[in-house]
PDB file of C-alpha atoms in Angstrom:
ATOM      1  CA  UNK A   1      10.427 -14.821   6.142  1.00 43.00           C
ATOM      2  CA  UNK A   2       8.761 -14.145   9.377  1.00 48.00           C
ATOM      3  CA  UNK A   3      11.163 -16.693  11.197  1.00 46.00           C
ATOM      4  CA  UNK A   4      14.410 -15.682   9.767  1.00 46.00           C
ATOM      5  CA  UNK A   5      15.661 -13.873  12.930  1.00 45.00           C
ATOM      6  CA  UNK A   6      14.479 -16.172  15.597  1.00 45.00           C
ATOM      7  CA  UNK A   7      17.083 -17.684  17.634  1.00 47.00           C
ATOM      8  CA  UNK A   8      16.318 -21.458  18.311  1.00 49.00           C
ATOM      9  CA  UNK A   9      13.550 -22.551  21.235  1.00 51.00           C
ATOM     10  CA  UNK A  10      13.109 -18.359  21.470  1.00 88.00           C
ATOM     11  CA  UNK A  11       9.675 -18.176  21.853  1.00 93.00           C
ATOM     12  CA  UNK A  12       6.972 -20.344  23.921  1.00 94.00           C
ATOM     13  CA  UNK A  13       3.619 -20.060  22.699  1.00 95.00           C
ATOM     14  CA  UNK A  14       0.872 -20.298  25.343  1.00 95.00           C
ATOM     15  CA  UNK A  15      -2.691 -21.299  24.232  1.00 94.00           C
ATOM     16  CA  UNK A  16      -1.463 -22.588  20.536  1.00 92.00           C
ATOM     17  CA  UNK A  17      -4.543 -24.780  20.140  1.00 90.00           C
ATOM     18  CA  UNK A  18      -6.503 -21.383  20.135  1.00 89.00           C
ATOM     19  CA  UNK A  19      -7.728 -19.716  16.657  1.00 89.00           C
ATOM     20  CA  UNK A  20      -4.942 -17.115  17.018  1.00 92.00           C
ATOM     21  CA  UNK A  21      -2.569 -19.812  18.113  1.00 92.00           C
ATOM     22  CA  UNK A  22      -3.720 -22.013  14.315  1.00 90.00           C
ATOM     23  CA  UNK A  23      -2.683 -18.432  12.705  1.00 92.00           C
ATOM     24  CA  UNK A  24       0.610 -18.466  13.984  1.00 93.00           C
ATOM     25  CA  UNK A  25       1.062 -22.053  13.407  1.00 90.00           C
ATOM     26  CA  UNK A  26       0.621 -21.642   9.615  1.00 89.00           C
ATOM     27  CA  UNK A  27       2.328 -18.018   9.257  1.00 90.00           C
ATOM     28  CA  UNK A  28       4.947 -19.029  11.214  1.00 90.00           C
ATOM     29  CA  UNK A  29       5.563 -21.906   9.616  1.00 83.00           C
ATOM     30  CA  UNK A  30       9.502 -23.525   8.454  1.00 69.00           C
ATOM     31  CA  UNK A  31      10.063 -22.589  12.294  1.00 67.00           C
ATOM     32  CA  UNK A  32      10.400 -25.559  13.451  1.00 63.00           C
ATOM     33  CA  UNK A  33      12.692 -26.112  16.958  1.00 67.00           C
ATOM     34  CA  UNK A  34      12.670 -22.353  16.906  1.00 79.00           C
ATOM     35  CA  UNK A  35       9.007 -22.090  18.656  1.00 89.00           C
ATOM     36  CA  UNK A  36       7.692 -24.187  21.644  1.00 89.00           C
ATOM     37  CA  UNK A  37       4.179 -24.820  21.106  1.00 91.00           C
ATOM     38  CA  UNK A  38       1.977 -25.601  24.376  1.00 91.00           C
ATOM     39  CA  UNK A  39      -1.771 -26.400  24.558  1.00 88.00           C
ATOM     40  CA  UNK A  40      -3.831 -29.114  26.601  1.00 78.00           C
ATOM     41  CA  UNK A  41      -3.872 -33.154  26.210  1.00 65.00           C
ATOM     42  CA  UNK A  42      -6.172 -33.783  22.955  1.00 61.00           C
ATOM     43  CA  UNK A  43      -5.215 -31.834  20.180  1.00 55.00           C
ATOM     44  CA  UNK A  44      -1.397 -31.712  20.281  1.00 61.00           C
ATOM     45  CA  UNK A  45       1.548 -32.077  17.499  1.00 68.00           C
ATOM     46  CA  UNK A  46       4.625 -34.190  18.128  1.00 69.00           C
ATOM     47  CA  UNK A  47       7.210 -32.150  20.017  1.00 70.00           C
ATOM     48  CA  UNK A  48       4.288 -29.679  22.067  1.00 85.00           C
ATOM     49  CA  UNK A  49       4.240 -29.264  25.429  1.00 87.00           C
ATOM     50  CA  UNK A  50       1.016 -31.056  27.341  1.00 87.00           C
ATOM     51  CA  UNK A  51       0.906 -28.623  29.779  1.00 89.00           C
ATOM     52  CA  UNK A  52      -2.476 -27.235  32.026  1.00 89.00           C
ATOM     53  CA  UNK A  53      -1.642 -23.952  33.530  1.00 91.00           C
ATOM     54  CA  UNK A  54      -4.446 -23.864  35.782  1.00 89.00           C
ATOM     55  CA  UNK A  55      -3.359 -27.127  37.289  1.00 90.00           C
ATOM     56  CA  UNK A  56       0.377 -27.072  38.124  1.00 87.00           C
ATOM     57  CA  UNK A  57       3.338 -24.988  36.606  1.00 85.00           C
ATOM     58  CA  UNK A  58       5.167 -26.507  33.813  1.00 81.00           C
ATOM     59  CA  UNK A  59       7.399 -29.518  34.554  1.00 77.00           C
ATOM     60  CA  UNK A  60       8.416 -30.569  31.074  1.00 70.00           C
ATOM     61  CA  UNK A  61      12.534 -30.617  30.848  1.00 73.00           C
ATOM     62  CA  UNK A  62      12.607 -27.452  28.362  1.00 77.00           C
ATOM     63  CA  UNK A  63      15.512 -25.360  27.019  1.00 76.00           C
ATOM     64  CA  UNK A  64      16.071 -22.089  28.668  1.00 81.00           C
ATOM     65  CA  UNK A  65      14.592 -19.282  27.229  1.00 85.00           C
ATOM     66  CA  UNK A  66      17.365 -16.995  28.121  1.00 83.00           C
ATOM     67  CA  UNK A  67      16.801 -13.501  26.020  1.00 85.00           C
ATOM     68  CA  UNK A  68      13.421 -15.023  24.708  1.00 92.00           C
ATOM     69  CA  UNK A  69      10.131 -14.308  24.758  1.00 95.00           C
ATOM     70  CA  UNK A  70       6.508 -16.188  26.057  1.00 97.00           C
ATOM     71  CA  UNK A  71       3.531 -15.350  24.283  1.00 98.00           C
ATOM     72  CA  UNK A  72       0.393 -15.944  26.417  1.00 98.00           C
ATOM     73  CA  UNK A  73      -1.867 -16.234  24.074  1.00 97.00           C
ATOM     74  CA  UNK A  74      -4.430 -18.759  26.858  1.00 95.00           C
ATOM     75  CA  UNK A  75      -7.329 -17.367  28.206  1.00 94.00           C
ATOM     76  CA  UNK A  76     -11.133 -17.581  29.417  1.00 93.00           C
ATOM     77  CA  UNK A  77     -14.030 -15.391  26.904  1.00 92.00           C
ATOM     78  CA  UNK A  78     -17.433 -16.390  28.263  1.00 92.00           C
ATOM     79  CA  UNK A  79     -18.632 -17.777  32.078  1.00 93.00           C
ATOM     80  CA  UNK A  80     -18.958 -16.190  35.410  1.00 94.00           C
ATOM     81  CA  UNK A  81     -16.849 -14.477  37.521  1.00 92.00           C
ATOM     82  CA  UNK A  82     -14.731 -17.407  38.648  1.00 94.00           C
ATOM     83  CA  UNK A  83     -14.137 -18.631  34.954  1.00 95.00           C
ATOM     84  CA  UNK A  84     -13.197 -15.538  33.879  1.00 96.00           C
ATOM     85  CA  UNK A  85     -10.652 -14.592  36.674  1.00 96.00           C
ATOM     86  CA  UNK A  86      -8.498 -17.189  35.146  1.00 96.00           C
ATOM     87  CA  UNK A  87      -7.216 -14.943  32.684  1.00 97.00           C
ATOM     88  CA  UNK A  88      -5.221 -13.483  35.579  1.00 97.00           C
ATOM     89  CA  UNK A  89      -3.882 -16.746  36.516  1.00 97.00           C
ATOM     90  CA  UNK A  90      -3.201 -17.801  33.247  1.00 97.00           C
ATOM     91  CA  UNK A  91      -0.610 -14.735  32.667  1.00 97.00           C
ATOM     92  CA  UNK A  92       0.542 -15.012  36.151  1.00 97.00           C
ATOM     93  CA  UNK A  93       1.121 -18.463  35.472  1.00 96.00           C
ATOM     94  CA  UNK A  94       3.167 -17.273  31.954  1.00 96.00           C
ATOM     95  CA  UNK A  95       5.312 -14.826  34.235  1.00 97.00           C
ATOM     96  CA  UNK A  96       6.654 -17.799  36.416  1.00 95.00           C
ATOM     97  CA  UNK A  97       6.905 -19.808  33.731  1.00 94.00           C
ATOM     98  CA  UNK A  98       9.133 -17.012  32.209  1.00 94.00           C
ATOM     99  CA  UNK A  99      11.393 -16.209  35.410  1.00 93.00           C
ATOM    100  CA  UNK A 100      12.023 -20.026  35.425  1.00 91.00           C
ATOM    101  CA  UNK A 101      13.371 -20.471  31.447  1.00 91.00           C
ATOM    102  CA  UNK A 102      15.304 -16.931  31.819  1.00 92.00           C
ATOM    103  CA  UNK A 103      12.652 -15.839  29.289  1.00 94.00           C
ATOM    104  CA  UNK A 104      13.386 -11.401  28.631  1.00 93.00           C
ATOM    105  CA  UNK A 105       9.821 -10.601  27.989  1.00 96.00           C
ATOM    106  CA  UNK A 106       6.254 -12.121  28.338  1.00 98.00           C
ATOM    107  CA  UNK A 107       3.658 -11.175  25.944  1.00 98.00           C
ATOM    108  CA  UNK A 108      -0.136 -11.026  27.494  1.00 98.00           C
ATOM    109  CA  UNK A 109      -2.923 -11.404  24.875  1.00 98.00           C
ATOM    110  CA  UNK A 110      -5.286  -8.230  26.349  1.00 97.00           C
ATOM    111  CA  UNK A 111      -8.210  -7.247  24.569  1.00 96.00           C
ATOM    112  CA  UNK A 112      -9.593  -3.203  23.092  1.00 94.00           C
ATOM    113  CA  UNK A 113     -12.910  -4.660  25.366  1.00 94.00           C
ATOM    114  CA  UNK A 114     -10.833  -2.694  27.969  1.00 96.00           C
ATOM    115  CA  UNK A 115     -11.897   0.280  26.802  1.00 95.00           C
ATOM    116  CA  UNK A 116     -15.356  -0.349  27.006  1.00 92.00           C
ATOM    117  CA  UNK A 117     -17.830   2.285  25.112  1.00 89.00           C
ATOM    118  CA  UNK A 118     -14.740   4.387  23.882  1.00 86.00           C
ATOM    119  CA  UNK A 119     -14.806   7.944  24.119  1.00 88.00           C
ATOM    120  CA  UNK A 120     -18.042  10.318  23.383  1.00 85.00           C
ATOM    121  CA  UNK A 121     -16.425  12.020  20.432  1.00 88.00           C
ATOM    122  CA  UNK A 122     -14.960   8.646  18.899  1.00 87.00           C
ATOM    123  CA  UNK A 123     -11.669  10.263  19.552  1.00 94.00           C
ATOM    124  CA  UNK A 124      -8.635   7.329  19.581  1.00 96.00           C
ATOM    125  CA  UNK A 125      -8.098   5.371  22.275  1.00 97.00           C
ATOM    126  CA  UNK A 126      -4.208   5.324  23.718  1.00 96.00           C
ATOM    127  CA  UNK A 127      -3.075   3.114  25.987  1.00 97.00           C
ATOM    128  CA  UNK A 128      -2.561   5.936  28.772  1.00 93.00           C
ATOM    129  CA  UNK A 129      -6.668   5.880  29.028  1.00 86.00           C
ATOM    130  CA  UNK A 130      -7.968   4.410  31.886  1.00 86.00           C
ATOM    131  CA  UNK A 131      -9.605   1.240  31.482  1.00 92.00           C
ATOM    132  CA  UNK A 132     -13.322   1.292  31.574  1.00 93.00           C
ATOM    133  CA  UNK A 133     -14.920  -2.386  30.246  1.00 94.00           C
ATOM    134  CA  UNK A 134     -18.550  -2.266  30.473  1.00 91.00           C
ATOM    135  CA  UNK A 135     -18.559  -6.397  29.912  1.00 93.00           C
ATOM    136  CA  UNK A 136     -17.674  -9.052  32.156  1.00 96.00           C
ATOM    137  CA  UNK A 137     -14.732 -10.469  29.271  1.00 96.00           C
ATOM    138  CA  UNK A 138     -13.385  -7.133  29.074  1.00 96.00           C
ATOM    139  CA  UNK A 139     -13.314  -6.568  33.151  1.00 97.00           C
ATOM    140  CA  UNK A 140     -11.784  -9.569  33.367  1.00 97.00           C
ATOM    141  CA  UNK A 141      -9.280  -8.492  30.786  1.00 97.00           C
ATOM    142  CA  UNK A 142      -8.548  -5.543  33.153  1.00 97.00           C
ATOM    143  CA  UNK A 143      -8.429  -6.902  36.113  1.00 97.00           C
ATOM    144  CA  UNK A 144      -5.655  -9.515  34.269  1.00 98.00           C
ATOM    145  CA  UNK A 145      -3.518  -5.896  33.463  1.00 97.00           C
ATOM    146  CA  UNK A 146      -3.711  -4.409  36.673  1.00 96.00           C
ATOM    147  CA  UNK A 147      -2.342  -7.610  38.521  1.00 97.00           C
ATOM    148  CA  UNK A 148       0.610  -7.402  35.959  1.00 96.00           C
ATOM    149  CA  UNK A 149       1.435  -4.309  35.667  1.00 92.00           C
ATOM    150  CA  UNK A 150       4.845  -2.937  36.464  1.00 90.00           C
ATOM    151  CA  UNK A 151       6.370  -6.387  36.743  1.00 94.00           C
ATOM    152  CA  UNK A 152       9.641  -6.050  34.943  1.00 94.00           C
ATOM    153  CA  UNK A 153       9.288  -7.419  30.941  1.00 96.00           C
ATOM    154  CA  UNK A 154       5.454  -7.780  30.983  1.00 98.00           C
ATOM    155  CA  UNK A 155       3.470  -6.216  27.889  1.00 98.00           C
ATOM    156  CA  UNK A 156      -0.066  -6.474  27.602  1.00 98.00           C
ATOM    157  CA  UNK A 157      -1.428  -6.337  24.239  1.00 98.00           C
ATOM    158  CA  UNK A 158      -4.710  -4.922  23.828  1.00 98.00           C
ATOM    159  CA  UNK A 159      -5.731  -6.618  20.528  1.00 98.00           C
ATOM    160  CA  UNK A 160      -8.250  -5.062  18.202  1.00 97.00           C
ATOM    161  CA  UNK A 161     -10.795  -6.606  15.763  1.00 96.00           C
ATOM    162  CA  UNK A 162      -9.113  -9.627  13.849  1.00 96.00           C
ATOM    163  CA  UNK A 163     -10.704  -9.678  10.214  1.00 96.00           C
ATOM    164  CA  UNK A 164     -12.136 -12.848  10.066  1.00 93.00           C
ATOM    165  CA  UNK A 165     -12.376 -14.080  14.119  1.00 92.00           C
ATOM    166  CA  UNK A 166     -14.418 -11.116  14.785  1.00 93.00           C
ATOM    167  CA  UNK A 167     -17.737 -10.449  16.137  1.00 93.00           C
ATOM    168  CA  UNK A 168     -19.189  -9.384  12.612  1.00 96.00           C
ATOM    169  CA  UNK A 169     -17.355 -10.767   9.187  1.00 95.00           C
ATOM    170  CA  UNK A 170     -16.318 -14.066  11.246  1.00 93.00           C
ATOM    171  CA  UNK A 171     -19.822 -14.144  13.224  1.00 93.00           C
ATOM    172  CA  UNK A 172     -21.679 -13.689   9.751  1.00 94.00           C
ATOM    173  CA  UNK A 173     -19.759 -16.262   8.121  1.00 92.00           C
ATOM    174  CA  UNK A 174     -20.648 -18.698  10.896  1.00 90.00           C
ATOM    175  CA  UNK A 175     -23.933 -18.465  10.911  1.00 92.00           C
ATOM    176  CA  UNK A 176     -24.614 -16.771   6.751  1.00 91.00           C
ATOM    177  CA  UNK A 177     -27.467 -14.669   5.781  1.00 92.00           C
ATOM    178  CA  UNK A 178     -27.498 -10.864   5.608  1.00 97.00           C
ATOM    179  CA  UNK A 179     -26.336  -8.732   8.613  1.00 97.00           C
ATOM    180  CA  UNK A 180     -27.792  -6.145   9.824  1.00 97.00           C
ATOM    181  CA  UNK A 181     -25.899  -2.528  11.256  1.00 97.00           C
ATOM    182  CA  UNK A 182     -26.683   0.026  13.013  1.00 96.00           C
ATOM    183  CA  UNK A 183     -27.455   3.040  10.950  1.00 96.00           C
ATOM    184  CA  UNK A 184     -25.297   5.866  12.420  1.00 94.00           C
ATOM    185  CA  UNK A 185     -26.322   9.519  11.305  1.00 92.00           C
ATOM    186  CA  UNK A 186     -23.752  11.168   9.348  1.00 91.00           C
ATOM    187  CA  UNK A 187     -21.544   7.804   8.466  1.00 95.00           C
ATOM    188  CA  UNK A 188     -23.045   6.068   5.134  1.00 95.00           C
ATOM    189  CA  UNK A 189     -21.025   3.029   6.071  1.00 96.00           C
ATOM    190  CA  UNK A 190     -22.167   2.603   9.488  1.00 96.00           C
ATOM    191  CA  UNK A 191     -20.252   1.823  12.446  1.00 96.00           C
ATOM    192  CA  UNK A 192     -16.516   2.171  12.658  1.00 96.00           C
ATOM    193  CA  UNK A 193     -14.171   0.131  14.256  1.00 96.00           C
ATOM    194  CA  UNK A 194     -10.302  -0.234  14.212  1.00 97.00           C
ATOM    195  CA  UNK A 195      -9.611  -3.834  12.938  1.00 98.00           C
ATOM    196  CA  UNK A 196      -5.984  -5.822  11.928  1.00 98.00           C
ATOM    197  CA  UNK A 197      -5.745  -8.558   9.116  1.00 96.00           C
ATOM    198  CA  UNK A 198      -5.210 -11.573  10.709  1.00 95.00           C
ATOM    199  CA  UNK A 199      -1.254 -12.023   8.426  1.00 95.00           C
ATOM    200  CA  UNK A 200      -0.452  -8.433   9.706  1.00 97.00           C
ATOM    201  CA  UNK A 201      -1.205  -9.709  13.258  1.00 97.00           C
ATOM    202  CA  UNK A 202       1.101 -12.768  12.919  1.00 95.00           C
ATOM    203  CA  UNK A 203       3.393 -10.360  11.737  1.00 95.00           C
ATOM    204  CA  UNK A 204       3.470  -7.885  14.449  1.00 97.00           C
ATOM    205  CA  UNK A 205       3.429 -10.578  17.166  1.00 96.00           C
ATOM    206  CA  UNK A 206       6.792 -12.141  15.519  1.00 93.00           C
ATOM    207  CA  UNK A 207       8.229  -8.394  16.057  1.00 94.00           C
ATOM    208  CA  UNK A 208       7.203  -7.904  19.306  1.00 96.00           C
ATOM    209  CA  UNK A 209       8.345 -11.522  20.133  1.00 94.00           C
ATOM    210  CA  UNK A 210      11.937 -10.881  18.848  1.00 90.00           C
ATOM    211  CA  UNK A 211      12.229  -6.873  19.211  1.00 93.00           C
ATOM    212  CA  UNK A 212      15.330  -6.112  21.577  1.00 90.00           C
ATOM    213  CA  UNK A 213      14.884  -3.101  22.817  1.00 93.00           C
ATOM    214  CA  UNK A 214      12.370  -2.335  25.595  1.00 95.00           C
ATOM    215  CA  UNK A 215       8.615  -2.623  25.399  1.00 97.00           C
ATOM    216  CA  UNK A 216       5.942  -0.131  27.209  1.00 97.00           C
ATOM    217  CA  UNK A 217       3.395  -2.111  29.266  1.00 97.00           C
ATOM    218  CA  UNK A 218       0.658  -1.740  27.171  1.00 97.00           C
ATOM    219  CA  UNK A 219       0.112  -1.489  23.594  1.00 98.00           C
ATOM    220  CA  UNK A 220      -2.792  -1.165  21.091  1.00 98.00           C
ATOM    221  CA  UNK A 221      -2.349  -3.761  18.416  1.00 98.00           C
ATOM    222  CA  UNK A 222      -4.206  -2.456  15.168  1.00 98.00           C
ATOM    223  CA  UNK A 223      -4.086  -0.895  11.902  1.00 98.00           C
ATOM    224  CA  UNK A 224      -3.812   2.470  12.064  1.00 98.00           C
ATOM    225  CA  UNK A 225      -7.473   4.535  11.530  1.00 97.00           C
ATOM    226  CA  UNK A 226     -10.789   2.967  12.215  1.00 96.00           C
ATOM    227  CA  UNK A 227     -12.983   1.122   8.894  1.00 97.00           C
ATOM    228  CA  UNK A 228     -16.895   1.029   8.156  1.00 97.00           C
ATOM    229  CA  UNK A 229     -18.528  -2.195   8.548  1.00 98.00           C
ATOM    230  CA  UNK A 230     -20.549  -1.870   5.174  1.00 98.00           C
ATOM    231  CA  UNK A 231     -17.343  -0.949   3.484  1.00 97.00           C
ATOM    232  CA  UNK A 232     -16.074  -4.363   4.912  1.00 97.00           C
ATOM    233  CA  UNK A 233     -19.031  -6.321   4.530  1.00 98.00           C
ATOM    234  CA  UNK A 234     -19.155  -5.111   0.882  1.00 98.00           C
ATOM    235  CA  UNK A 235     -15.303  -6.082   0.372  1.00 97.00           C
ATOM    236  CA  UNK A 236     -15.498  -9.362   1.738  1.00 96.00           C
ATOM    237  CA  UNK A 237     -18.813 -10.002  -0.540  1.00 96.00           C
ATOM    238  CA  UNK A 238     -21.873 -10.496   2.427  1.00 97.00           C
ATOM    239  CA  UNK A 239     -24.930  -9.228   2.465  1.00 97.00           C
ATOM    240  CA  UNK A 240     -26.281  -6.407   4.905  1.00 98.00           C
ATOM    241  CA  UNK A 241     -28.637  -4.149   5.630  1.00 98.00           C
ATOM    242  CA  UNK A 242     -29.564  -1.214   8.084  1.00 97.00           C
ATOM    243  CA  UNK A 243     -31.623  -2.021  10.580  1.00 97.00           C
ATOM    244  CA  UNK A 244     -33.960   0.169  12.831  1.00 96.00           C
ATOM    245  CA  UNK A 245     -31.840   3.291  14.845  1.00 93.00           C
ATOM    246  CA  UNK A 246     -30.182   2.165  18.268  1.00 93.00           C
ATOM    247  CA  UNK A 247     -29.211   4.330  20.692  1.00 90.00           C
ATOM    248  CA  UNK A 248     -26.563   2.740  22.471  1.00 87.00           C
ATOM    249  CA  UNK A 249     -25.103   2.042  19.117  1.00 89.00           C
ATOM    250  CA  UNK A 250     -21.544   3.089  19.369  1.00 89.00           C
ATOM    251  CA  UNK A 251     -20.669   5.649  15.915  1.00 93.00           C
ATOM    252  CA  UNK A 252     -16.609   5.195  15.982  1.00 93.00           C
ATOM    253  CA  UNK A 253     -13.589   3.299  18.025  1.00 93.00           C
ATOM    254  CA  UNK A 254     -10.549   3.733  17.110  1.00 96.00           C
ATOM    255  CA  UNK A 255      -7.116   2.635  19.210  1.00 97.00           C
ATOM    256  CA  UNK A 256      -4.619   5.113  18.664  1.00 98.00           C
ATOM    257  CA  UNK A 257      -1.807   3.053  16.902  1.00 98.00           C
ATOM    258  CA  UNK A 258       1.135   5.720  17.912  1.00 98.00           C
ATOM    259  CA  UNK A 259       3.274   3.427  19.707  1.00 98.00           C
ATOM    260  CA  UNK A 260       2.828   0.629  17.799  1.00 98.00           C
ATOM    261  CA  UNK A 261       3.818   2.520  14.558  1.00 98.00           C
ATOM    262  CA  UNK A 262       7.259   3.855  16.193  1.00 98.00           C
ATOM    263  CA  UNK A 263       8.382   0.789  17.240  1.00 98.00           C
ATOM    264  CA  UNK A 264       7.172  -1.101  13.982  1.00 98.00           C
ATOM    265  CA  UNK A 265       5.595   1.258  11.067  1.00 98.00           C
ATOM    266  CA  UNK A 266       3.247  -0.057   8.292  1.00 97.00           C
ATOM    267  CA  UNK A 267       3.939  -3.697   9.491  1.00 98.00           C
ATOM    268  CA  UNK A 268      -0.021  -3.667  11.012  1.00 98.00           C
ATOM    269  CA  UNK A 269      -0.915  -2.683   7.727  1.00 97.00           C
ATOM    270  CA  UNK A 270      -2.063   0.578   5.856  1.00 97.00           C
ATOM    271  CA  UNK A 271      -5.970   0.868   7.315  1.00 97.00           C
ATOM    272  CA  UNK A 272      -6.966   0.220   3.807  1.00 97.00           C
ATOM    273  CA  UNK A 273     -10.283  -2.199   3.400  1.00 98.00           C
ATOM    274  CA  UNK A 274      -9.074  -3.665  -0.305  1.00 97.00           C
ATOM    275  CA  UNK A 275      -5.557  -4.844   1.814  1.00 97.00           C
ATOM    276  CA  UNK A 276      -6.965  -5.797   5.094  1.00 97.00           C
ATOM    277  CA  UNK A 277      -9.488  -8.560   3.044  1.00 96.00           C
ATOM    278  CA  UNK A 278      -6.654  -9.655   0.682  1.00 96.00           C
ATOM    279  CA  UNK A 279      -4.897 -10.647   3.749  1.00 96.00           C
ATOM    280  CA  UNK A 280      -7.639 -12.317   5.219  1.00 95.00           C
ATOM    281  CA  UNK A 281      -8.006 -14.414   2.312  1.00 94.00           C
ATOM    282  CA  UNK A 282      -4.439 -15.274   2.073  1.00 91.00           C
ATOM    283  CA  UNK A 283      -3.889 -16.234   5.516  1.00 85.00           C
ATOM    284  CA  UNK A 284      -7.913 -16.131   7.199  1.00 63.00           C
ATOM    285  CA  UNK A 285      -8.584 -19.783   6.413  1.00 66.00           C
ATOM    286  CA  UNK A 286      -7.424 -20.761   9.187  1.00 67.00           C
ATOM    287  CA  UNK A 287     -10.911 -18.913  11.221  1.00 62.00           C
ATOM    288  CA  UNK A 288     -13.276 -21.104   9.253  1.00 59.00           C
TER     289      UNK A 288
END
């Protein structure tokens, strides 16, 4: 099981209320006392912290964290400039919060948006790339990196498509009817994209969470290669359809998966469509 090697209170989960914190709520589950669960007054459990970054550090009487980890998982998608710029406070806020418990390692939920358009050729993205976000979420994302990086433990993860909390199978399950792609010339499938099954993702984040040796600073968090939309679409059972050609329609991006396959191999998964769907649909509910 995914919590047999966690050491009691080792972890402290920022942002739990989140989709991706509901994931790790159910995959983690049976690991109970071992993970500190924090989210906002409303919508919290028995035993989670009530806790508003934004407004105050922490000043709940926890256990030390000593040799632990904090998962940041809280953070700002959509406003202006000002809401957005709280990303960066919310991981500076997870730092201090992690110097204070004697927490190892703080985990910083990043975003591929970082990369912006990707490179010309579709050629994989590695995390030694410079960033170059061409929207304000993914700026913001950057700008969240850059005032982190080189502080001692830090890791920002720069998360790739989630089946099923994505911008197409999740968006088109939302809202139903048939989807339309960009036709791309030379790829009968359409678009590619690098994407993770939302199980494999738990997976990998209770690695990272519990690893012992050191981390780099930055590291792609996907299955290795890059899949078709229509080949997805088709696998998941929605309808699509080409629509008319789009020039600013971007044919392939990939994050190269190097580092993350050293450190953990095949646990993001194979690539593979017919896998990355039955993992959605063991462990996806928790998107809809």
């Amino acid at each position: 099981m995914i919590g047999d090697h966690l050491p009691a209170c080792g972890i402290l989960v920022m942002g739990a209320t989140g989709r991706l914190g509901r994931l790790l709520q159910a995959e983690w589950a049976g690991m109970d006392g071992r993970v500190i669960w924090q989210g906002r007054a409303g919508a919290l459990r028995d035993g989670w912290i009530n806790w508003a970054p934004l407004e105050g550090p922490l000043s709940a009487d926890l256990p030390e964290l000593v040799g632990g980890t904090v998962l940041c998982l809280s953070g700002v998608i959509a406003g202006d400039s000002t809401a957005l710029a709280a990303n960066t406070a919310l991981a500076e806020a997870a730092c201090e919060t992690a110097e204070r418990l004697g927490a190892r390692r703080v985990l910083l939920a990043s975003s591929a948006a970082v990369y912006g358009r990707g490179h010309a050729d579709g050629s994989p993205l590695d995390e030694a790339a410079p960033p170059t976000p061409v929207s304000p979420y993914g700026e913001a994302k950057a700008d969240m990196e850059r005032a982190l990086l080189g502080r001692q433990g830090v890791t920002s993860l720069r998360i790739g498509n989630i089946l099923g909390a994505d911008a197409l199978v999740g968006a088109a399950l939302q809202r139903g009817g048939t989807v339309t792609l960009d036709p791309v010339a030379g790829q009968t499938g359409g678009p590619e994209r690098s994407y993770i099954g939302p199980g494999a993702l738990a997976r990998v984040l209770a690695a990272l969470c519990t690893y012992q040796g050191n981390l780099p600073q930055v590291l792609n968090i996907a299955a290795p290669g890059a899949v078709s939309m229509a080949e997805l679409l088709d696998a998941v059972g929605l309808p699509w359809r080409f629509g008319a050609a789009n020039p600013a329609a971007l044919p392939r991006v990939e994050l190269a998966t190097a580092r993350l396959e050293a450190l953990f191999p095949r646990l993001a998964g194979s690539g593979d469509v017919a896998e990355m769907v039955a993992d959605w649909r063991c462990a996806g509910k928790v998107w809809r």
